[in-house]
PDB file of C-alpha atoms in Angstrom:
ATOM      1  CA  MET O 122      59.919 -85.757  38.566  1.00 94.00           C
ATOM      2  CA  ILE O 123      58.855 -83.066  40.808  1.00 96.00           C
ATOM      3  CA  GLY O 124      55.198 -82.119  40.486  1.00 97.00           C
ATOM      4  CA  SER O 125      52.500 -80.483  42.464  1.00 97.00           C
ATOM      5  CA  HIS O 126      48.538 -80.903  41.992  1.00 97.00           C
ATOM      6  CA  CYS O 127      47.387 -77.781  40.137  1.00 98.00           C
ATOM      7  CA  SER O 128      44.014 -75.901  39.693  1.00 96.00           C
ATOM      8  CA  THR O 129      41.840 -76.876  36.391  1.00 96.00           C
ATOM      9  CA  ALA O 130      39.501 -73.444  37.233  1.00 95.00           C
ATOM     10  CA  GLY O 131      38.930 -71.957  33.882  1.00 95.00           C
ATOM     11  CA  GLY O 132      39.665 -74.736  31.726  1.00 96.00           C
ATOM     12  CA  LEU O 133      41.623 -78.342  32.485  1.00 97.00           C
ATOM     13  CA  TYR O 134      44.773 -77.214  30.110  1.00 98.00           C
ATOM     14  CA  LEU O 135      45.367 -74.359  32.471  1.00 98.00           C
ATOM     15  CA  ALA O 136      46.915 -76.872  34.980  1.00 98.00           C
ATOM     16  CA  ILE O 137      49.445 -77.959  32.406  1.00 98.00           C
ATOM     17  CA  GLU O 138      49.940 -74.496  31.511  1.00 98.00           C
ATOM     18  CA  GLU O 139      50.650 -73.473  35.711  1.00 98.00           C
ATOM     19  CA  ALA O 140      52.864 -76.506  36.129  1.00 98.00           C
ATOM     20  CA  VAL O 141      54.978 -75.518  32.943  1.00 97.00           C
ATOM     21  CA  ALA O 142      55.348 -71.852  34.627  1.00 98.00           C
ATOM     22  CA  LEU O 143      56.509 -73.311  37.592  1.00 98.00           C
ATOM     23  CA  GLU O 144      58.846 -75.409  36.057  1.00 98.00           C
ATOM     24  CA  LEU O 145      57.521 -78.867  37.143  1.00 98.00           C
ATOM     25  CA  ASP O 146      57.791 -82.129  35.374  1.00 97.00           C
ATOM     26  CA  CYS O 147      54.428 -83.827  36.332  1.00 97.00           C
ATOM     27  CA  VAL O 148      51.026 -82.651  37.411  1.00 98.00           C
ATOM     28  CA  GLN O 149      48.113 -84.074  39.159  1.00 98.00           C
ATOM     29  CA  ILE O 150      44.402 -82.530  38.383  1.00 98.00           C
ATOM     30  CA  PHE O 151      40.612 -83.040  39.494  1.00 97.00           C
ATOM     31  CA  THR O 152      39.435 -83.683  35.982  1.00 97.00           C
ATOM     32  CA  ARG O 153      35.935 -82.819  37.318  1.00 95.00           C
ATOM     33  CA  SER O 154      34.560 -81.371  40.649  1.00 91.00           C
ATOM     34  CA  GLN O 155      35.553 -83.833  43.226  1.00 89.00           C
ATOM     35  CA  ARG O 156      32.748 -83.129  45.952  1.00 87.00           C
ATOM     36  CA  GLN O 157      29.682 -83.247  43.422  1.00 91.00           C
ATOM     37  CA  TRP O 158      27.907 -86.392  42.027  1.00 94.00           C
ATOM     38  CA  VAL O 159      27.289 -84.891  38.483  1.00 92.00           C
ATOM     39  CA  ALA O 160      29.456 -82.792  36.571  1.00 91.00           C
ATOM     40  CA  PRO O 161      28.893 -81.423  32.849  1.00 93.00           C
ATOM     41  CA  PRO O 162      30.612 -84.029  30.291  1.00 95.00           C
ATOM     42  CA  LEU O 163      33.660 -83.293  28.525  1.00 96.00           C
ATOM     43  CA  THR O 164      33.576 -81.517  25.276  1.00 96.00           C
ATOM     44  CA  GLU O 165      35.516 -82.029  22.081  1.00 97.00           C
ATOM     45  CA  GLU O 166      37.132 -78.299  22.439  1.00 97.00           C
ATOM     46  CA  THR O 167      37.961 -79.155  26.327  1.00 97.00           C
ATOM     47  CA  VAL O 168      39.612 -82.394  25.001  1.00 98.00           C
ATOM     48  CA  ARG O 169      41.548 -80.602  22.074  1.00 98.00           C
ATOM     49  CA  ALA O 170      42.480 -77.950  24.459  1.00 98.00           C
ATOM     50  CA  TRP O 171      44.179 -80.522  27.007  1.00 98.00           C
ATOM     51  CA  LYS O 172      45.870 -82.209  24.199  1.00 97.00           C
ATOM     52  CA  ALA O 173      47.573 -79.247  22.638  1.00 97.00           C
ATOM     53  CA  ALA O 174      48.688 -78.162  26.233  1.00 97.00           C
ATOM     54  CA  ARG O 175      50.163 -81.268  26.938  1.00 97.00           C
ATOM     55  CA  THR O 176      52.122 -81.401  23.016  1.00 97.00           C
ATOM     56  CA  SER O 177      52.954 -77.805  23.793  1.00 97.00           C
ATOM     57  CA  ALA O 178      54.476 -78.445  27.177  1.00 97.00           C
ATOM     58  CA  GLY O 179      56.422 -81.677  25.595  1.00 96.00           C
ATOM     59  CA  TRP O 180      54.850 -83.776  27.906  1.00 97.00           C
ATOM     60  CA  ASP O 181      53.653 -86.465  25.419  1.00 95.00           C
ATOM     61  CA  ASP O 182      56.898 -88.561  26.429  1.00 93.00           C
ATOM     62  CA  LEU O 183      55.836 -90.033  29.553  1.00 92.00           C
ATOM     63  CA  PRO O 184      52.516 -91.254  30.466  1.00 91.00           C
ATOM     64  CA  GLN O 185      53.350 -90.318  34.355  1.00 92.00           C
ATOM     65  CA  ARG O 186      53.628 -86.893  33.927  1.00 96.00           C
ATOM     66  CA  VAL O 187      49.786 -86.505  34.185  1.00 97.00           C
ATOM     67  CA  VAL O 188      47.783 -88.141  37.029  1.00 97.00           C
ATOM     68  CA  SER O 189      44.193 -87.675  38.029  1.00 98.00           C
ATOM     69  CA  HIS O 190      42.395 -88.040  41.348  1.00 97.00           C
ATOM     70  CA  ASN O 191      39.075 -89.401  41.730  1.00 96.00           C
ATOM     71  CA  SER O 192      36.239 -87.644  43.519  1.00 96.00           C
ATOM     72  CA  TYR O 193      36.003 -87.968  46.999  1.00 94.00           C
ATOM     73  CA  LEU O 194      32.447 -89.269  46.931  1.00 96.00           C
ATOM     74  CA  VAL O 195      33.536 -92.738  45.998  1.00 97.00           C
ATOM     75  CA  ASN O 196      33.405 -95.811  48.043  1.00 98.00           C
ATOM     76  CA  LEU O 197      34.131 -98.499  46.344  1.00 98.00           C
ATOM     77  CA  ALA O 198      33.369-100.616  49.834  1.00 97.00           C
ATOM     78  CA  ALA O 199      30.076 -99.393  50.572  1.00 96.00           C
ATOM     79  CA  PRO O 200      27.893-102.468  52.108  1.00 95.00           C
ATOM     80  CA  ASP O 201      24.767-100.637  50.788  1.00 95.00           C
ATOM     81  CA  GLU O 202      24.355-102.117  47.107  1.00 95.00           C
ATOM     82  CA  THR O 203      22.411 -98.475  46.297  1.00 96.00           C
ATOM     83  CA  ASN O 204      25.549 -96.513  47.397  1.00 96.00           C
ATOM     84  CA  ARG O 205      27.937 -98.635  45.872  1.00 97.00           C
ATOM     85  CA  ARG O 206      26.528 -98.865  42.337  1.00 97.00           C
ATOM     86  CA  LYS O 207      26.277 -94.765  42.833  1.00 97.00           C
ATOM     87  CA  SER O 208      29.959 -95.015  43.708  1.00 98.00           C
ATOM     88  CA  ILE O 209      30.766 -97.432  40.560  1.00 98.00           C
ATOM     89  CA  ALA O 210      28.872 -95.023  38.289  1.00 97.00           C
ATOM     90  CA  LEU O 211      30.698 -91.877  39.188  1.00 97.00           C
ATOM     91  CA  GLN O 212      34.462 -93.883  39.250  1.00 98.00           C
ATOM     92  CA  ARG O 213      33.143 -95.061  35.667  1.00 98.00           C
ATOM     93  CA  ASP O 214      32.806 -91.351  34.606  1.00 97.00           C
ATOM     94  CA  GLU O 215      36.476 -90.553  36.107  1.00 97.00           C
ATOM     95  CA  LEU O 216      37.928 -93.549  34.298  1.00 98.00           C
ATOM     96  CA  GLU O 217      36.211 -92.464  30.828  1.00 98.00           C
ATOM     97  CA  ARG O 218      37.406 -88.858  31.239  1.00 98.00           C
ATOM     98  CA  CYS O 219      40.790 -89.824  31.839  1.00 98.00           C
ATOM     99  CA  GLU O 220      40.767 -92.094  28.613  1.00 97.00           C
ATOM    100  CA  ALA O 221      39.313 -89.635  26.682  1.00 97.00           C
ATOM    101  CA  LEU O 222      42.115 -87.198  28.071  1.00 97.00           C
ATOM    102  CA  GLY O 223      44.787 -90.039  27.737  1.00 96.00           C
ATOM    103  CA  ILE O 224      45.410 -89.837  31.130  1.00 97.00           C
ATOM    104  CA  SER O 225      47.118 -93.059  32.176  1.00 96.00           C
ATOM    105  CA  PHE O 226      46.952 -92.968  36.096  1.00 97.00           C
ATOM    106  CA  SER O 227      43.879 -92.168  38.296  1.00 98.00           C
ATOM    107  CA  VAL O 228      44.431 -91.812  42.119  1.00 98.00           C
ATOM    108  CA  ALA O 229      41.621 -93.484  44.134  1.00 98.00           C
ATOM    109  CA  HIS O 230      41.016 -93.819  47.993  1.00 96.00           C
ATOM    110  CA  PRO O 231      40.127 -97.482  48.291  1.00 97.00           C
ATOM    111  CA  GLY O 232      37.177 -97.079  50.370  1.00 97.00           C
ATOM    112  CA  ALA O 233      35.557 -97.396  53.990  1.00 96.00           C
ATOM    113  CA  HIS O 234      33.816-100.635  54.948  1.00 95.00           C
ATOM    114  CA  LEU O 235      31.392 -98.637  57.504  1.00 93.00           C
ATOM    115  CA  CYS O 236      30.909-101.825  59.600  1.00 88.00           C
ATOM    116  CA  GLY O 237      29.092-103.425  56.716  1.00 77.00           C
ATOM    117  CA  SER O 238      29.316-106.783  58.697  1.00 69.00           C
ATOM    118  CA  GLY O 239      27.927-105.460  61.942  1.00 73.00           C
ATOM    119  CA  GLY O 240      30.846-104.995  63.589  1.00 74.00           C
ATOM    120  CA  THR O 241      31.758-102.533  66.095  1.00 75.00           C
ATOM    121  CA  PRO O 242      33.354 -98.683  64.985  1.00 77.00           C
ATOM    122  CA  ARG O 243      36.856 -98.313  66.293  1.00 81.00           C
ATOM    123  CA  ALA O 244      37.186 -95.619  68.933  1.00 85.00           C
ATOM    124  CA  PRO O 245      38.294 -92.339  67.702  1.00 82.00           C
ATOM    125  CA  ARG O 246      42.171 -92.039  67.511  1.00 83.00           C
ATOM    126  CA  SER O 247      43.075 -95.807  68.202  1.00 88.00           C
ATOM    127  CA  PRO O 248      45.921 -96.673  66.607  1.00 91.00           C
ATOM    128  CA  ASN O 249      46.011 -98.766  63.498  1.00 94.00           C
ATOM    129  CA  LEU O 250      47.343-102.389  64.096  1.00 92.00           C
ATOM    130  CA  LEU O 251      49.608-102.701  61.047  1.00 95.00           C
ATOM    131  CA  ARG O 252      51.030-106.198  60.142  1.00 92.00           C
ATOM    132  CA  THR O 253      47.681-108.192  61.351  1.00 94.00           C
ATOM    133  CA  PRO O 254      44.962-110.144  60.186  1.00 94.00           C
ATOM    134  CA  CYS O 255      42.230-107.896  59.134  1.00 93.00           C
ATOM    135  CA  SER O 256      38.880-108.146  60.740  1.00 92.00           C
ATOM    136  CA  ALA O 257      35.755-109.299  59.197  1.00 92.00           C
ATOM    137  CA  ASP O 258      34.270-106.138  58.169  1.00 94.00           C
ATOM    138  CA  GLU O 259      37.534-105.144  56.853  1.00 95.00           C
ATOM    139  CA  GLU O 260      37.902-108.436  54.746  1.00 96.00           C
ATOM    140  CA  GLU O 261      34.464-108.142  53.459  1.00 96.00           C
ATOM    141  CA  GLY O 262      35.291-104.363  52.562  1.00 97.00           C
ATOM    142  CA  LEU O 263      38.313-105.454  50.482  1.00 98.00           C
ATOM    143  CA  LYS O 264      36.494-108.086  48.610  1.00 98.00           C
ATOM    144  CA  THR O 265      33.851-105.540  47.961  1.00 98.00           C
ATOM    145  CA  ILE O 266      36.268-103.077  46.617  1.00 98.00           C
ATOM    146  CA  ALA O 267      37.724-105.822  44.502  1.00 98.00           C
ATOM    147  CA  ARG O 268      34.245-106.571  43.169  1.00 98.00           C
ATOM    148  CA  SER O 269      33.617-102.799  42.380  1.00 98.00           C
ATOM    149  CA  LEU O 270      36.672-102.622  40.427  1.00 98.00           C
ATOM    150  CA  ASP O 271      35.629-106.026  38.360  1.00 98.00           C
ATOM    151  CA  THR O 272      32.580-104.695  37.407  1.00 98.00           C
ATOM    152  CA  LEU O 273      34.466-101.356  36.237  1.00 98.00           C
ATOM    153  CA  HIS O 274      36.691-103.622  34.310  1.00 98.00           C
ATOM    154  CA  ARG O 275      34.164-105.506  32.408  1.00 98.00           C
ATOM    155  CA  GLU O 276      32.322-102.682  31.702  1.00 97.00           C
ATOM    156  CA  LEU O 277      35.375-100.498  30.570  1.00 98.00           C
ATOM    157  CA  LYS O 278      37.271-103.302  28.371  1.00 97.00           C
ATOM    158  CA  GLY O 279      40.362-102.361  26.435  1.00 96.00           C
ATOM    159  CA  TYR O 280      40.834 -98.974  28.707  1.00 97.00           C
ATOM    160  CA  ARG O 281      44.409 -98.361  29.068  1.00 96.00           C
ATOM    161  CA  VAL O 282      43.906 -96.124  32.772  1.00 97.00           C
ATOM    162  CA  ILE O 283      45.181 -97.580  35.779  1.00 98.00           C
ATOM    163  CA  THR O 284      43.344 -97.086  39.002  1.00 98.00           C
ATOM    164  CA  CYS O 285      46.170 -96.293  42.017  1.00 98.00           C
ATOM    165  CA  LEU O 286      44.800 -97.253  45.038  1.00 98.00           C
ATOM    166  CA  GLU O 287      46.180 -94.810  47.640  1.00 98.00           C
ATOM    167  CA  THR O 288      47.488 -95.216  51.357  1.00 98.00           C
ATOM    168  CA  THR O 289      45.067 -94.354  53.786  1.00 97.00           C
ATOM    169  CA  THR O 290      45.473 -92.935  57.284  1.00 95.00           C
ATOM    170  CA  GLY O 291      43.078 -95.640  58.516  1.00 94.00           C
ATOM    171  CA  SER O 292      40.636 -93.053  60.250  1.00 91.00           C
ATOM    172  CA  GLY O 293      37.312 -94.221  60.767  1.00 91.00           C
ATOM    173  CA  THR O 294      36.650 -97.449  58.830  1.00 93.00           C
ATOM    174  CA  ASN O 295      38.888 -96.609  55.793  1.00 95.00           C
ATOM    175  CA  LEU O 296      40.576 -99.412  54.106  1.00 97.00           C
ATOM    176  CA  GLY O 297      43.978 -99.086  52.827  1.00 98.00           C
ATOM    177  CA  TYR O 298      46.106 -98.156  55.794  1.00 97.00           C
ATOM    178  CA  ASP O 299      48.139-101.379  56.000  1.00 97.00           C
ATOM    179  CA  PHE O 300      50.316-102.027  52.794  1.00 97.00           C
ATOM    180  CA  ALA O 301      48.855-105.988  52.970  1.00 97.00           C
ATOM    181  CA  GLN O 302      45.287-104.399  52.452  1.00 98.00           C
ATOM    182  CA  LEU O 303      46.209-103.021  49.170  1.00 98.00           C
ATOM    183  CA  ALA O 304      47.995-106.233  47.793  1.00 97.00           C
ATOM    184  CA  ARG O 305      45.015-107.932  48.927  1.00 98.00           C
ATOM    185  CA  ILE O 306      43.065-105.950  46.674  1.00 98.00           C
ATOM    186  CA  ARG O 307      45.045-106.554  43.813  1.00 98.00           C
ATOM    187  CA  ALA O 308      45.639-110.052  44.293  1.00 98.00           C
ATOM    188  CA  LEU O 309      41.529-110.275  44.518  1.00 98.00           C
ATOM    189  CA  VAL O 310      40.644-108.793  41.202  1.00 98.00           C
ATOM    190  CA  GLN O 311      40.322-110.569  38.194  1.00 98.00           C
ATOM    191  CA  GLU O 312      42.763-108.140  36.005  1.00 98.00           C
ATOM    192  CA  PRO O 313      45.616-107.184  38.263  1.00 98.00           C
ATOM    193  CA  GLU O 314      47.201-105.361  35.626  1.00 98.00           C
ATOM    194  CA  ARG O 315      44.905-102.429  36.054  1.00 98.00           C
ATOM    195  CA  VAL O 316      45.504-101.752  39.594  1.00 98.00           C
ATOM    196  CA  GLY O 317      48.370 -99.937  40.615  1.00 98.00           C
ATOM    197  CA  PHE O 318      49.148 -98.092  44.200  1.00 98.00           C
ATOM    198  CA  CYS O 319      49.787 -94.455  45.249  1.00 97.00           C
ATOM    199  CA  LEU O 320      52.018 -94.080  47.999  1.00 96.00           C
ATOM    200  CA  ASP O 321      51.157 -91.030  50.155  1.00 96.00           C
ATOM    201  CA  THR O 322      54.062 -90.685  52.403  1.00 94.00           C
ATOM    202  CA  CYS O 323      52.242 -88.214  54.895  1.00 95.00           C
ATOM    203  CA  HIS O 324      49.156 -91.025  55.022  1.00 97.00           C
ATOM    204  CA  ILE O 325      52.114 -93.831  55.689  1.00 96.00           C
ATOM    205  CA  THR O 326      53.413 -91.890  58.537  1.00 95.00           C
ATOM    206  CA  SER O 327      50.062 -91.246  60.026  1.00 95.00           C
ATOM    207  CA  ALA O 328      48.965 -94.645  59.901  1.00 96.00           C
ATOM    208  CA  GLY O 329      52.033 -95.597  62.023  1.00 96.00           C
ATOM    209  CA  TYR O 330      54.719 -97.030  59.820  1.00 96.00           C
ATOM    210  CA  ASP O 331      58.141 -95.406  61.026  1.00 96.00           C
ATOM    211  CA  MET O 332      59.468 -93.152  58.204  1.00 92.00           C
ATOM    212  CA  SER O 333      61.671 -91.231  60.695  1.00 94.00           C
ATOM    213  CA  THR O 334      64.945 -92.527  59.282  1.00 96.00           C
ATOM    214  CA  GLU O 335      66.108 -93.791  55.977  1.00 95.00           C
ATOM    215  CA  ARG O 336      66.601 -97.352  57.240  1.00 96.00           C
ATOM    216  CA  ALA O 337      63.010 -97.418  59.036  1.00 95.00           C
ATOM    217  CA  ALA O 338      61.509 -95.869  55.740  1.00 91.00           C
ATOM    218  CA  ARG O 339      63.271 -98.700  53.628  1.00 92.00           C
ATOM    219  CA  ALA O 340      61.787-101.168  55.640  1.00 90.00           C
TER     220      ALA O 340
END
């Protein structure tokens, strides 16, 4: 399927209408402002209009036709408990919106450990050391992400929406630039079936993986 991220300005349902007009097969949306901590709750009218647009487009057949992307403010690896709780609450709101709208997949950046164990920040533009053991800060950050996801899963029992952890470039203290880090998070969570992955090929290349040939990409 070929799709795009489409705007929801003026109404969530307009993203589906734009995707159909562009003859796309799928769409990604922000269910709310991605740069604000607080957003108005979904209304019944918004949900009805969204579901009607999806049905009208003939998109009720496959759940993967619609994907959400969570807020850029969420950091499930935050070492500070107050900030982590704030991020969990924001991510909970996103998952609740997805469940109400019938969106089965929500893409999320894993998080940044922010040198929580007192380690030394990496030098700017330093290369990622792929396929090598995590640092102590990174390991603690991965465990924190898993604990955050476990909290969400406990509080949202029975939810069908899957959190898709996105590959990152590894800038700053961001986690998820190495495939093994994403696998580690999924191995740590108590309900791994509720965690998936989003492969951003631009991020994968920027992180240091060789995507220059078909053979290298397959490897």
